[in-house]
XYZ file of C-alpha atoms in Angstrom:
680
model
C 95.006 62.243 52.314
C 92.164 64.296 53.725
C 92.687 65.626 57.206
C 90.299 64.299 59.844
C 87.356 66.571 60.602
C 87.924 68.961 63.511
C 86.215 67.983 66.711
C 83.587 70.634 67.530
C 84.427 72.543 70.705
C 82.178 71.864 73.638
C 80.679 75.293 74.526
C 80.525 74.266 78.207
C 84.275 73.703 78.251
C 86.292 76.862 78.984
C 88.727 77.878 76.270
C 92.462 77.631 76.851
C 93.257 80.287 74.274
C 95.990 82.726 75.262
C 93.609 85.676 75.209
C 91.068 83.918 77.392
C 93.026 84.366 80.589
C 95.117 87.248 81.785
C 98.819 86.706 82.182
C 100.227 85.164 85.392
C 103.561 84.694 87.405
C 105.169 81.882 89.707
C 106.220 81.040 93.418
C 109.531 80.045 95.210
C 109.881 76.230 95.249
C 109.202 75.828 98.972
C 106.142 78.096 98.765
C 104.869 76.311 95.663
C 104.907 73.051 97.569
C 102.687 74.594 100.206
C 100.385 76.474 97.887
C 99.900 73.726 95.311
C 98.249 70.668 96.887
C 98.951 68.479 93.857
C 102.651 68.923 94.571
C 102.403 68.901 98.350
C 101.316 65.567 99.797
C 101.236 67.112 103.251
C 98.145 69.139 102.419
C 94.652 68.032 101.500
C 92.845 68.858 98.291
C 90.622 71.511 99.847
C 89.429 73.960 97.168
C 90.546 77.584 97.283
C 88.156 80.093 98.771
C 85.187 81.084 96.609
C 85.523 78.368 93.952
C 85.858 74.608 93.808
C 88.131 72.298 91.891
C 85.420 71.293 89.426
C 85.136 74.880 88.221
C 88.725 74.863 86.947
C 89.512 73.227 83.661
C 92.464 70.882 83.738
C 93.683 68.648 80.876
C 91.556 66.021 79.177
C 92.842 62.526 78.301
C 93.824 63.642 74.803
C 95.997 66.448 76.189
C 97.647 64.142 78.727
C 98.652 61.742 75.968
C 99.765 64.609 73.691
C 102.099 66.114 76.278
C 103.344 62.764 77.550
C 102.299 63.353 81.119
C 101.575 59.698 81.896
C 98.542 57.742 83.008
C 98.770 58.685 86.666
C 98.577 62.403 85.981
C 95.734 64.120 87.841
C 94.202 66.621 85.421
C 92.665 69.176 87.740
C 94.822 68.932 90.847
C 97.651 71.077 89.528
C 95.594 74.232 89.804
C 93.925 73.639 93.141
C 95.823 76.183 95.250
C 93.989 75.999 98.543
C 92.803 78.453 101.121
C 93.720 75.883 103.765
C 97.372 75.740 102.732
C 97.543 79.523 102.493
C 96.100 79.834 105.978
C 98.595 77.299 107.331
C 101.479 79.141 105.704
C 100.271 82.384 107.235
C 99.826 80.778 110.639
C 103.077 78.803 110.827
C 105.324 80.846 108.560
C 107.729 79.788 105.854
C 108.888 76.173 106.506
C 112.296 77.001 105.015
C 113.025 79.450 107.796
C 110.639 78.294 110.528
C 113.207 76.232 112.415
C 116.210 78.466 111.792
C 117.871 80.592 114.441
C 116.006 83.800 115.264
C 116.378 86.340 112.497
C 118.884 89.087 113.231
C 118.306 92.569 111.833
C 120.507 93.667 108.947
C 122.741 96.586 109.935
C 124.573 97.728 106.790
C 127.682 99.877 106.813
C 127.019 103.557 106.216
C 129.347 106.033 104.520
C 130.918 108.903 106.441
C 128.501 111.818 106.921
C 129.379 115.036 105.111
C 127.072 117.256 107.211
C 127.357 115.659 110.660
C 128.008 117.234 114.043
C 125.035 119.647 114.163
C 123.118 119.759 117.457
C 119.339 119.731 117.874
C 118.149 123.216 118.811
C 114.541 123.505 120.014
C 113.086 126.918 119.158
C 109.843 127.740 120.970
C 108.266 130.547 122.944
C 106.765 127.922 125.261
C 108.357 126.354 128.315
C 107.287 122.986 129.761
C 104.272 123.355 132.073
C 101.715 121.185 133.829
C 102.873 117.564 133.791
C 105.354 118.186 130.961
C 108.546 118.795 133.028
C 108.120 115.556 135.021
C 107.238 113.558 131.886
C 110.278 114.874 129.986
C 112.588 114.054 132.901
C 111.249 110.496 133.277
C 111.470 109.738 129.554
C 115.036 111.075 129.330
C 116.053 108.949 132.330
C 114.508 105.861 130.738
C 116.335 106.467 127.457
C 119.633 107.004 129.284
C 119.031 103.741 131.195
C 118.630 101.928 127.825
C 114.991 101.020 128.479
C 113.759 99.595 125.179
C 110.098 100.538 125.697
C 108.371 103.419 127.442
C 104.766 104.641 127.318
C 103.744 108.289 127.517
C 100.077 108.372 128.519
C 99.005 111.934 127.879
C 95.451 113.205 127.645
C 94.375 115.045 124.505
C 95.676 118.604 124.505
C 98.404 117.978 127.098
C 101.244 118.906 124.709
C 102.643 115.458 123.911
C 104.295 116.740 120.716
C 106.207 119.411 122.651
C 107.225 116.748 125.171
C 108.627 114.579 122.356
C 110.524 117.567 120.928
C 111.978 118.383 124.355
C 113.124 114.781 124.837
C 114.853 114.802 121.425
C 116.704 118.005 122.312
C 117.699 116.631 125.724
C 119.156 113.343 124.456
C 120.522 114.781 121.145
C 119.635 111.665 119.169
C 117.950 111.316 115.747
C 114.312 110.235 115.842
C 111.594 108.622 113.759
C 108.061 109.801 114.556
C 105.580 107.098 113.525
C 102.092 108.450 112.723
C 98.942 106.378 112.006
C 97.916 108.298 108.861
C 99.145 110.902 106.391
C 96.975 113.704 107.789
C 98.442 113.397 111.272
C 101.924 112.893 109.802
C 101.586 116.201 107.933
C 100.463 117.986 111.104
C 103.366 116.534 113.112
C 105.789 117.444 110.321
C 104.633 121.058 110.483
C 104.949 121.169 114.280
C 108.423 119.611 114.406
C 109.538 121.849 111.538
C 108.581 124.872 113.646
C 110.267 123.444 116.763
C 113.516 122.617 114.906
C 113.897 125.194 112.081
C 117.679 124.739 111.968
C 117.666 120.934 111.819
C 116.681 118.326 109.231
C 112.990 117.576 109.794
C 111.810 115.326 106.951
C 108.550 113.712 105.797
C 108.317 110.068 104.686
C 104.903 108.725 103.663
C 103.552 106.733 100.728
C 104.019 108.779 97.562
C 100.904 107.435 95.838
C 97.940 109.739 95.282
C 96.171 106.716 93.807
C 97.196 103.074 94.070
C 95.491 99.970 92.696
C 97.740 96.975 93.445
C 98.249 94.160 90.984
C 95.829 91.323 91.779
C 94.173 88.216 90.370
C 90.724 86.863 91.258
C 90.662 83.126 90.368
C 86.917 82.732 90.795
C 86.074 85.157 87.990
C 89.412 84.768 86.186
C 89.989 88.514 86.495
C 93.439 90.073 86.372
C 93.707 93.603 87.742
C 96.763 95.462 86.530
C 98.683 97.753 88.847
C 97.673 101.386 88.486
C 99.192 104.231 90.423
C 99.663 107.964 90.450
C 102.836 109.220 92.132
C 102.883 112.558 93.927
C 106.122 114.245 92.855
C 106.285 116.486 95.913
C 106.072 113.573 98.355
C 108.579 111.573 96.284
C 111.035 114.466 96.640
C 110.486 114.533 100.399
C 111.162 110.776 100.631
C 114.479 111.272 98.838
C 115.299 114.182 101.142
C 114.552 111.950 104.158
C 116.843 109.066 103.140
C 119.603 111.478 102.134
C 119.364 113.313 105.482
C 119.683 110.026 107.406
C 122.886 109.204 105.518
C 124.407 112.700 105.628
C 123.382 114.274 108.953
C 123.127 113.547 112.675
C 120.376 116.079 113.473
C 117.526 114.273 111.707
C 113.858 113.875 112.624
C 111.779 111.787 110.205
C 107.996 112.002 110.451
C 106.652 108.852 108.775
C 103.421 106.969 108.298
C 103.254 103.204 108.802
C 104.081 102.771 105.088
C 107.739 103.071 106.158
C 107.671 99.298 106.840
C 107.387 98.664 103.075
C 110.512 97.896 101.082
C 112.712 100.521 99.449
C 116.173 100.143 97.950
C 118.890 98.818 100.239
C 121.329 101.179 101.942
C 124.265 99.429 100.247
C 123.067 99.864 96.659
C 121.633 103.328 97.299
C 124.932 104.616 98.701
C 127.057 102.682 96.177
C 125.361 104.565 93.357
C 126.116 108.039 94.739
C 129.040 110.047 93.456
C 130.687 113.360 94.301
C 131.908 116.161 92.075
C 134.663 118.351 93.547
C 135.877 121.724 92.331
C 139.091 121.364 90.302
C 138.947 117.579 89.890
C 139.618 115.815 86.588
C 136.310 114.628 85.160
C 135.124 114.201 81.596
C 131.742 115.699 80.843
C 130.718 112.504 79.054
C 131.509 110.477 82.189
C 129.340 112.782 84.318
C 126.441 112.352 81.878
C 126.884 108.556 81.938
C 126.880 108.536 85.750
C 123.709 110.639 85.881
C 121.883 108.312 83.489
C 122.937 105.340 85.652
C 121.298 107.117 88.614
C 118.006 107.315 86.638
C 118.285 111.041 85.891
C 116.668 111.978 82.571
C 118.374 114.194 80.026
C 116.039 116.902 78.760
C 116.170 120.081 76.713
C 113.596 122.566 77.963
C 111.440 121.116 80.769
C 113.987 121.294 83.600
C 112.345 119.526 86.559
C 113.375 117.446 89.569
C 115.307 114.310 88.590
C 116.519 115.683 85.245
C 119.702 117.219 83.812
C 120.611 119.237 80.737
C 123.838 119.861 78.840
C 124.635 123.272 77.386
C 128.099 123.458 75.873
C 130.640 123.047 78.688
C 127.954 123.295 81.387
C 125.839 120.545 82.960
C 122.777 121.559 85.018
C 121.485 118.965 87.510
C 118.138 119.140 89.353
C 118.756 116.837 92.382
C 116.062 114.355 93.414
C 115.839 115.796 96.943
C 115.521 119.511 96.087
C 112.366 121.447 95.312
C 113.654 124.849 94.222
C 117.428 124.512 93.928
C 119.638 123.051 91.209
C 123.373 122.670 90.574
C 125.437 123.996 87.664
C 128.759 122.287 86.927
C 131.023 124.090 84.448
C 133.966 122.398 82.717
C 137.176 123.691 81.241
C 138.287 120.791 79.095
C 138.158 117.776 81.404
C 138.479 119.803 84.609
C 135.619 120.995 86.848
C 136.002 124.771 86.678
C 133.077 125.839 88.890
C 130.140 124.437 90.857
C 127.237 126.671 91.797
C 123.724 126.455 93.148
C 120.991 128.349 91.300
C 117.249 128.891 91.172
C 115.917 126.676 88.347
C 113.004 129.062 87.721
C 114.894 132.356 87.408
C 118.372 130.986 86.668
C 119.836 133.278 89.345
C 122.956 131.928 91.076
C 122.593 131.708 94.861
C 125.924 130.324 96.107
C 129.254 128.861 94.938
C 130.033 125.328 96.133
C 133.236 123.375 96.707
C 131.670 119.992 96.012
C 128.307 118.280 95.541
C 127.174 114.736 96.268
C 124.626 113.349 93.816
C 122.108 110.779 95.093
C 120.029 108.524 92.841
C 116.671 109.570 91.403
C 115.161 106.245 92.524
C 115.418 104.179 95.686
C 115.482 101.066 93.475
C 118.606 102.006 91.530
C 121.050 99.084 91.178
C 124.740 98.949 90.158
C 125.219 97.301 86.750
C 127.209 94.258 88.026
C 124.541 93.558 90.669
C 121.835 93.936 88.037
C 123.462 91.419 85.662
C 123.972 88.963 88.518
C 120.323 89.411 89.543
C 119.084 88.775 85.998
C 121.005 85.501 85.933
C 119.415 84.394 89.239
C 115.930 85.429 88.057
C 116.370 83.324 84.909
C 117.310 80.314 87.048
C 114.188 80.717 89.183
C 112.097 81.160 86.039
C 113.472 77.946 84.546
C 112.759 75.950 87.717
C 109.251 77.361 88.056
C 108.431 76.688 84.382
C 109.564 73.063 84.772
C 107.277 72.768 87.769
C 104.287 74.227 85.939
C 104.863 72.014 82.891
C 105.116 68.889 85.056
C 101.737 69.663 86.582
C 100.165 70.446 83.212
C 99.605 74.120 83.930
C 100.481 75.264 80.438
C 98.550 78.535 80.441
C 100.267 79.636 83.648
C 103.674 78.608 82.287
C 103.228 80.513 79.030
C 101.934 83.555 80.888
C 104.802 83.559 83.355
C 107.490 83.114 80.721
C 106.150 85.918 78.545
C 105.832 88.420 81.388
C 109.141 87.618 83.083
C 111.213 87.594 79.896
C 109.784 90.978 78.932
C 110.786 92.361 82.356
C 114.291 90.895 82.012
C 114.762 92.461 78.577
C 113.721 95.850 79.968
C 116.116 95.485 82.912
C 119.007 94.557 80.621
C 118.308 97.503 78.335
C 117.359 100.261 80.787
C 118.330 99.012 84.259
C 114.711 98.923 85.409
C 111.210 97.783 84.426
C 107.595 98.222 85.464
C 107.171 96.362 88.756
C 110.936 96.078 89.338
C 110.211 95.949 93.089
C 108.924 92.383 92.609
C 112.521 91.305 91.958
C 113.867 93.106 95.026
C 115.066 89.878 96.668
C 117.701 89.509 93.943
C 118.471 93.208 93.537
C 119.177 93.602 97.265
C 120.934 90.250 97.745
C 118.501 88.929 100.375
C 117.873 85.255 101.093
C 114.380 83.753 100.642
C 112.117 84.733 103.531
C 114.330 87.577 104.732
C 112.655 90.954 105.233
C 113.108 93.597 102.546
C 115.236 96.695 103.170
C 113.077 99.440 104.676
C 113.515 102.903 106.155
C 114.427 101.245 109.474
C 117.729 100.049 107.950
C 118.589 103.668 107.127
C 118.175 104.700 110.779
C 121.445 105.135 112.699
C 122.104 102.811 115.636
C 121.374 105.514 118.230
C 117.989 106.544 116.785
C 114.748 106.732 118.771
C 111.234 105.812 117.643
C 108.196 107.716 118.915
C 104.998 105.824 117.998
C 102.433 108.621 118.064
C 98.851 107.482 118.741
C 100.388 104.048 119.317
C 97.006 102.368 119.906
C 96.398 102.819 116.152
C 99.848 102.932 114.548
C 101.323 99.782 116.138
C 98.417 97.402 115.295
C 98.626 98.641 111.677
C 102.137 97.197 111.405
C 100.999 93.613 111.964
C 97.957 93.938 109.704
C 99.786 94.995 106.554
C 101.799 91.829 105.953
C 98.884 89.379 105.895
C 96.833 91.197 103.280
C 99.873 91.673 101.070
C 100.812 87.991 101.407
C 97.426 86.670 100.278
C 97.416 88.866 97.188
C 100.990 87.980 96.167
C 100.483 84.249 96.816
C 97.599 84.170 94.347
C 99.595 86.101 91.739
C 102.495 83.693 92.104
C 100.326 80.571 92.062
C 98.669 81.542 88.791
C 101.794 82.568 86.942
C 101.529 86.343 87.032
C 104.687 86.673 89.113
C 107.665 84.607 90.158
C 107.390 83.175 93.691
C 110.182 85.515 94.794
C 107.728 88.427 94.466
C 106.451 87.418 97.910
C 109.676 88.728 99.417
C 108.731 92.213 98.229
C 106.490 92.867 101.199
C 106.056 94.933 104.330
C 107.819 93.866 107.509
C 106.102 91.304 109.685
C 105.352 92.552 113.172
C 108.037 90.374 114.778
C 110.609 91.656 112.254
C 109.720 95.251 113.036
C 109.897 94.434 116.738
C 113.401 92.996 116.330
C 114.571 95.886 114.147
C 113.193 98.915 115.976
C 115.482 100.952 118.255
C 114.431 102.333 121.664
C 110.736 103.171 121.424
C 108.405 105.581 123.201
C 104.693 104.843 122.635
C 102.622 108.016 122.865
C 98.834 107.915 123.273
C 95.887 109.061 125.350
C 94.600 105.471 125.149
C 97.637 103.138 124.870
C 96.982 99.605 123.638
C 97.611 96.304 125.403
C 100.854 95.542 123.525
C 102.523 98.807 124.538
C 101.575 98.384 128.207
C 102.644 94.707 128.209
C 106.078 95.725 126.899
C 106.566 98.040 129.873
C 104.914 95.774 132.451
C 102.030 98.211 132.804
C 104.344 101.105 133.724
C 103.751 104.435 131.971
C 104.735 108.085 132.209
C 101.635 110.168 132.881
C 100.846 113.579 131.400
C 97.366 114.525 132.539
C 97.518 118.185 133.575
C 97.396 120.318 130.431
C 99.843 123.242 130.118
C 96.814 125.412 129.259
C 95.064 124.414 132.484
C 91.954 123.388 130.513
C 89.698 120.668 131.883
C 87.866 118.063 129.798
C 85.046 119.367 127.557
C 81.347 119.179 128.432
C 79.716 116.067 126.934
C 75.964 115.908 126.345
C 73.859 112.979 125.072
C 70.962 113.919 122.795
C 68.310 111.733 121.091
C 69.289 110.396 117.681
C 65.779 110.675 116.225
C 66.191 114.343 115.275
C 69.977 114.412 115.135
C 70.359 116.056 111.712
C 68.043 119.004 112.382
C 69.492 119.491 115.862
C 72.994 119.419 114.384
C 71.978 122.057 111.825
C 70.870 124.423 114.603
C 73.990 123.801 116.712
C 76.363 124.204 113.747
C 74.778 127.562 112.889
C 74.998 128.722 116.509
C 78.644 127.617 116.762
C 79.556 129.431 113.525
C 77.905 132.640 114.767
C 80.265 132.824 117.759
C 83.282 132.230 115.509
C 84.028 128.591 116.263
C 84.272 125.548 113.993
C 82.342 122.253 114.092
C 83.504 118.686 113.484
C 80.876 116.038 112.687
C 81.519 112.280 112.496
C 79.222 109.808 110.748
C 79.482 106.085 109.938
C 79.820 105.844 106.131
C 81.137 107.811 103.147
C 77.639 108.032 101.697
C 76.300 109.493 104.949
C 79.148 112.030 104.993
C 78.396 113.177 101.444
C 74.610 113.269 101.950
C 74.885 115.187 105.233
C 77.285 117.659 103.618
C 74.823 118.219 100.774
C 71.911 118.729 103.223
C 73.833 121.227 105.371
C 75.018 123.081 102.270
C 71.449 123.374 100.957
C 70.508 124.912 104.312
C 73.109 127.645 104.077
C 75.927 126.101 106.133
C 79.498 126.429 104.833
C 80.514 122.764 104.956
C 82.901 120.218 103.417
C 83.509 116.499 103.922
C 86.716 114.479 104.259
C 87.084 110.702 103.917
C 89.489 108.123 102.470
C 88.682 109.019 98.831
C 90.278 112.439 99.361
C 94.002 112.310 98.536
C 96.751 113.224 100.993
C 97.569 116.746 99.906
C 93.896 117.702 99.578
C 93.187 116.473 103.130
C 95.904 118.777 104.439
C 94.450 121.675 102.425
C 90.952 120.973 103.783
C 92.196 121.136 107.398
C 94.110 124.334 106.618
C 91.077 125.948 104.926
C 88.906 124.987 107.907
C 91.278 126.704 110.331
C 91.527 129.761 108.067
C 87.733 130.112 108.126
C 86.980 129.161 104.507
C 84.128 127.029 105.874
C 82.605 126.293 109.292
C 81.727 122.572 109.420
C 83.822 119.534 108.487
C 82.072 116.159 108.144
C 84.190 112.997 108.399
C 84.186 109.352 109.391
C 87.432 108.082 110.873
C 89.895 110.850 109.972
C 88.644 113.360 112.575
C 90.320 111.555 115.433
C 93.840 111.039 116.728
C 96.046 114.072 117.017
C 94.039 116.462 114.850
C 94.957 119.837 116.328
C 92.199 122.411 115.752
C 91.999 124.862 118.705
C 89.210 126.766 116.910
C 86.919 123.721 117.227
C 83.939 124.631 119.423
C 81.666 121.679 118.652
C 82.130 117.969 118.074
C 78.984 116.096 117.055
C 79.050 112.284 116.947
C 76.035 110.966 115.059
C 74.679 107.478 115.831
C 76.949 107.247 118.871
C 75.055 104.183 120.144
C 75.974 102.028 117.112
C 78.529 99.787 118.837
C 81.506 98.859 116.677
C 84.970 99.976 115.633
C 83.890 103.550 114.848
C 81.971 103.917 118.111
C 84.240 102.006 120.491
C 85.485 103.512 123.742
C 88.841 104.424 122.176
C 87.221 105.970 119.083
C 84.828 108.046 121.174
C 87.576 109.285 123.517
C 89.793 110.262 120.596
C 86.974 112.043 118.750
C 85.782 113.857 121.884
C 89.399 114.901 122.468
C 89.335 117.194 119.419
C 87.661 119.801 121.670
C 90.283 119.617 124.427
C 92.078 122.738 123.179
C 89.054 125.060 123.492
C 87.691 126.126 126.880
C 84.212 126.840 125.437
C 83.867 123.631 123.425
C 80.959 121.193 123.668
C 80.471 117.588 122.565
C 77.110 116.142 121.508
C 76.625 112.374 121.342
C 73.460 111.608 119.391
C 72.085 108.293 120.691
C 68.826 106.654 121.749
C 70.600 104.629 124.451
C 73.855 104.948 126.375
C 76.213 102.091 125.482
C 79.060 100.796 127.661
C 81.570 102.478 125.339
C 79.753 105.804 125.676
C 79.572 105.496 129.452
C 83.306 104.755 129.776
C 84.258 107.526 127.360
C 82.080 110.102 129.131
C-alpha cells in the first residue's frame, strides 16, 4: 500500500526541528506555576516582554491528537511566560517562602584553627592626626557597645583607610573591607598589606577577566552560551582568603561586591580538607586518590598551582593558595618520612615541616556521598519538570532540558563536576528552595567587622545584583535550558545580606540615605585632614572650547611634574579624546570598563611612576583613587545632568585632587547646574 503523500511544510510556520532552537533548561515547581501562565490560573495571559503569544508556535490540531493531549488543550499558552508574572515574583518574592518565619542566617560549624592566636600589629610611620584620633575613639566605643551600624563621614584625603586600620588594631577583630570596584579593592589591598605586613591581608574579587553569562533571548530565539576567562592569580588569592578565614584569627579580607555571589559551603569545603603529618601511616596511593578528589590534577612536567606530581617515593603538591611555594612529601614504604616546603621554580628546599593541611583546588568541591545524593535529587526534579513540560505540550523544551541535564549528570558521576556545576548548588550544599547560597559571609567568624568603603556606591550595588540575575535565570529555566533550581544559584538579596552581615561601619565622603537611616542620622565626622590641606580650587570654564583648553592645561600641568585626570561621558569619547591628545604630543592613556582588572591596576601604577601624564576615564576615576601626584582634574560636559554628573559623582571626582596642595579642578560647562553648585 502506497504511503500517503507528505504534506508540504508551510514556510510561514517555524520549524520544530531539534537544530532550529538552542537547548533549554527548567524551573522549580512553585516558580513554574508563577512563570507559566497556562499552568497558573492566578495570572493573566499577558505576553512576555518584546514578543507576543502569536509569535510563538504551539501545537496544531494534528499534534494535539497525536500526543493525546485532549480537546481542551490550549496550543500556544504553554509557552507564554509573562513579564507580568516575572515582575510580580520579583516584587512579592517566592510564594513558597513569603509567609514563612523570617529567614535566619546559616552559621556553620568551623574546624579548630591551626594558626590562631596572632594579634593585629599596625606598622606605620604615621600617627593619627587631625580628626583621626577622635574618629578612631568614637568608632571603637561604638563597636564595644555592640552598635550594629556606624557611619564614618570623612572628606576625601582625610585618611579614612588609616582610621579603619587603627580601629582594627584597637578592637583586635577580623574584618571584611567591602569596596565598590576591583580597582579600589586593589588599592585598599595594597594599603592594608603595608599597614599589617605580619598579618593575613587577603584579596577576594571576581576571578573573571572576561565573563559572558549564559542567557536566552526568546524574541529572537537566541541562546548565548556562557563564556569566561579565569584569572589564575586572582583565583589563587580567593583560595588564600577562604583558607585564612578558616585557619587564622588575624585576617583582613579586601573584597568587591562580588563576594555576595555563591561559593562552596563551609561544611563541604572543610570536609574535603585533609592533613599529612610527619611519621604517620599513609599509603602513597591513598594520598594521590585524596588529591584527585580535591580537584588537583596529576601532571608530569608543567608543575603549576593546583597540580601534583609523583616521582618514585615522593609526591610534590602545589597548593591552591600558594603562588611560589610547594610541598614535597617523601615516603618510606607506607610511612611519611619527610615533609618540606620548596621553591617550585628552582627546586630549592626552604623549610622542613611537621605537618601540612591540604585545601581543595575548587570552592565547589563536594564529598562523594553528598554528590551521589545530589544526583538522585536532581534526577527527581528533572523527572517532575519533564512531566510538566510534556503536559503543556512543550516538547522542544523538554527534549532540550533532558539532553542537557543528563549530560551534566553523567559528567558529575564520572568526574565529580561538570561545566556549570554551580547551577546545581542548591543540592550540592543541601539548601532548601529559596534559601540563599553559601557566600563569603558564611566564612566570616562571628566576631568579624565589615567596613563598607565608599558605602554610597558599594551598598546600593548589593541590592541591584539579584534582580538582574533573577530575570536571566528565570528565562533560562522557563525555556528548558536549566532546571528551575538554577535560580537558587544567585547573589544574596539585600535583605539577606542585611540579616547576615556582622557589625558594620559605612565609610564615605558622601554617605547614602540607607546608611544614615540605619544610624538615625548620627555619624562620626572626619573633616580635618592630617595633612592640613584645604579643598582644591574649582573653576568653571566654557564647554565650547573644552578640548583645546584641556590640551593647553594638560601640557602646562605635565611641565611642572604633575599628572592630569580627565573624565568624559562615554567610552567612545574617552578613546577619541585619547587619540586627539596623543596626536598633539601628550603622553596619554584611557581606562574604562573594557580594560580588565589587572591592566587597570597596571595603568594606575604606570601613571604614578610617570610613564604617561594624562589618564582619561569615565566612571573609574572616582571613589578612593589615591594619586597624590594629581595636579589637575578636568570634568568635561559637567553640565550634562545625570548619573555621571550628579552631586555625588562631581564631589567624588573633584576629591581626587584633595591630596595635592597645588591641584586645580576645571568644570567645563555652559551653565552651572544644581549639582555643580552643591558640589562646588
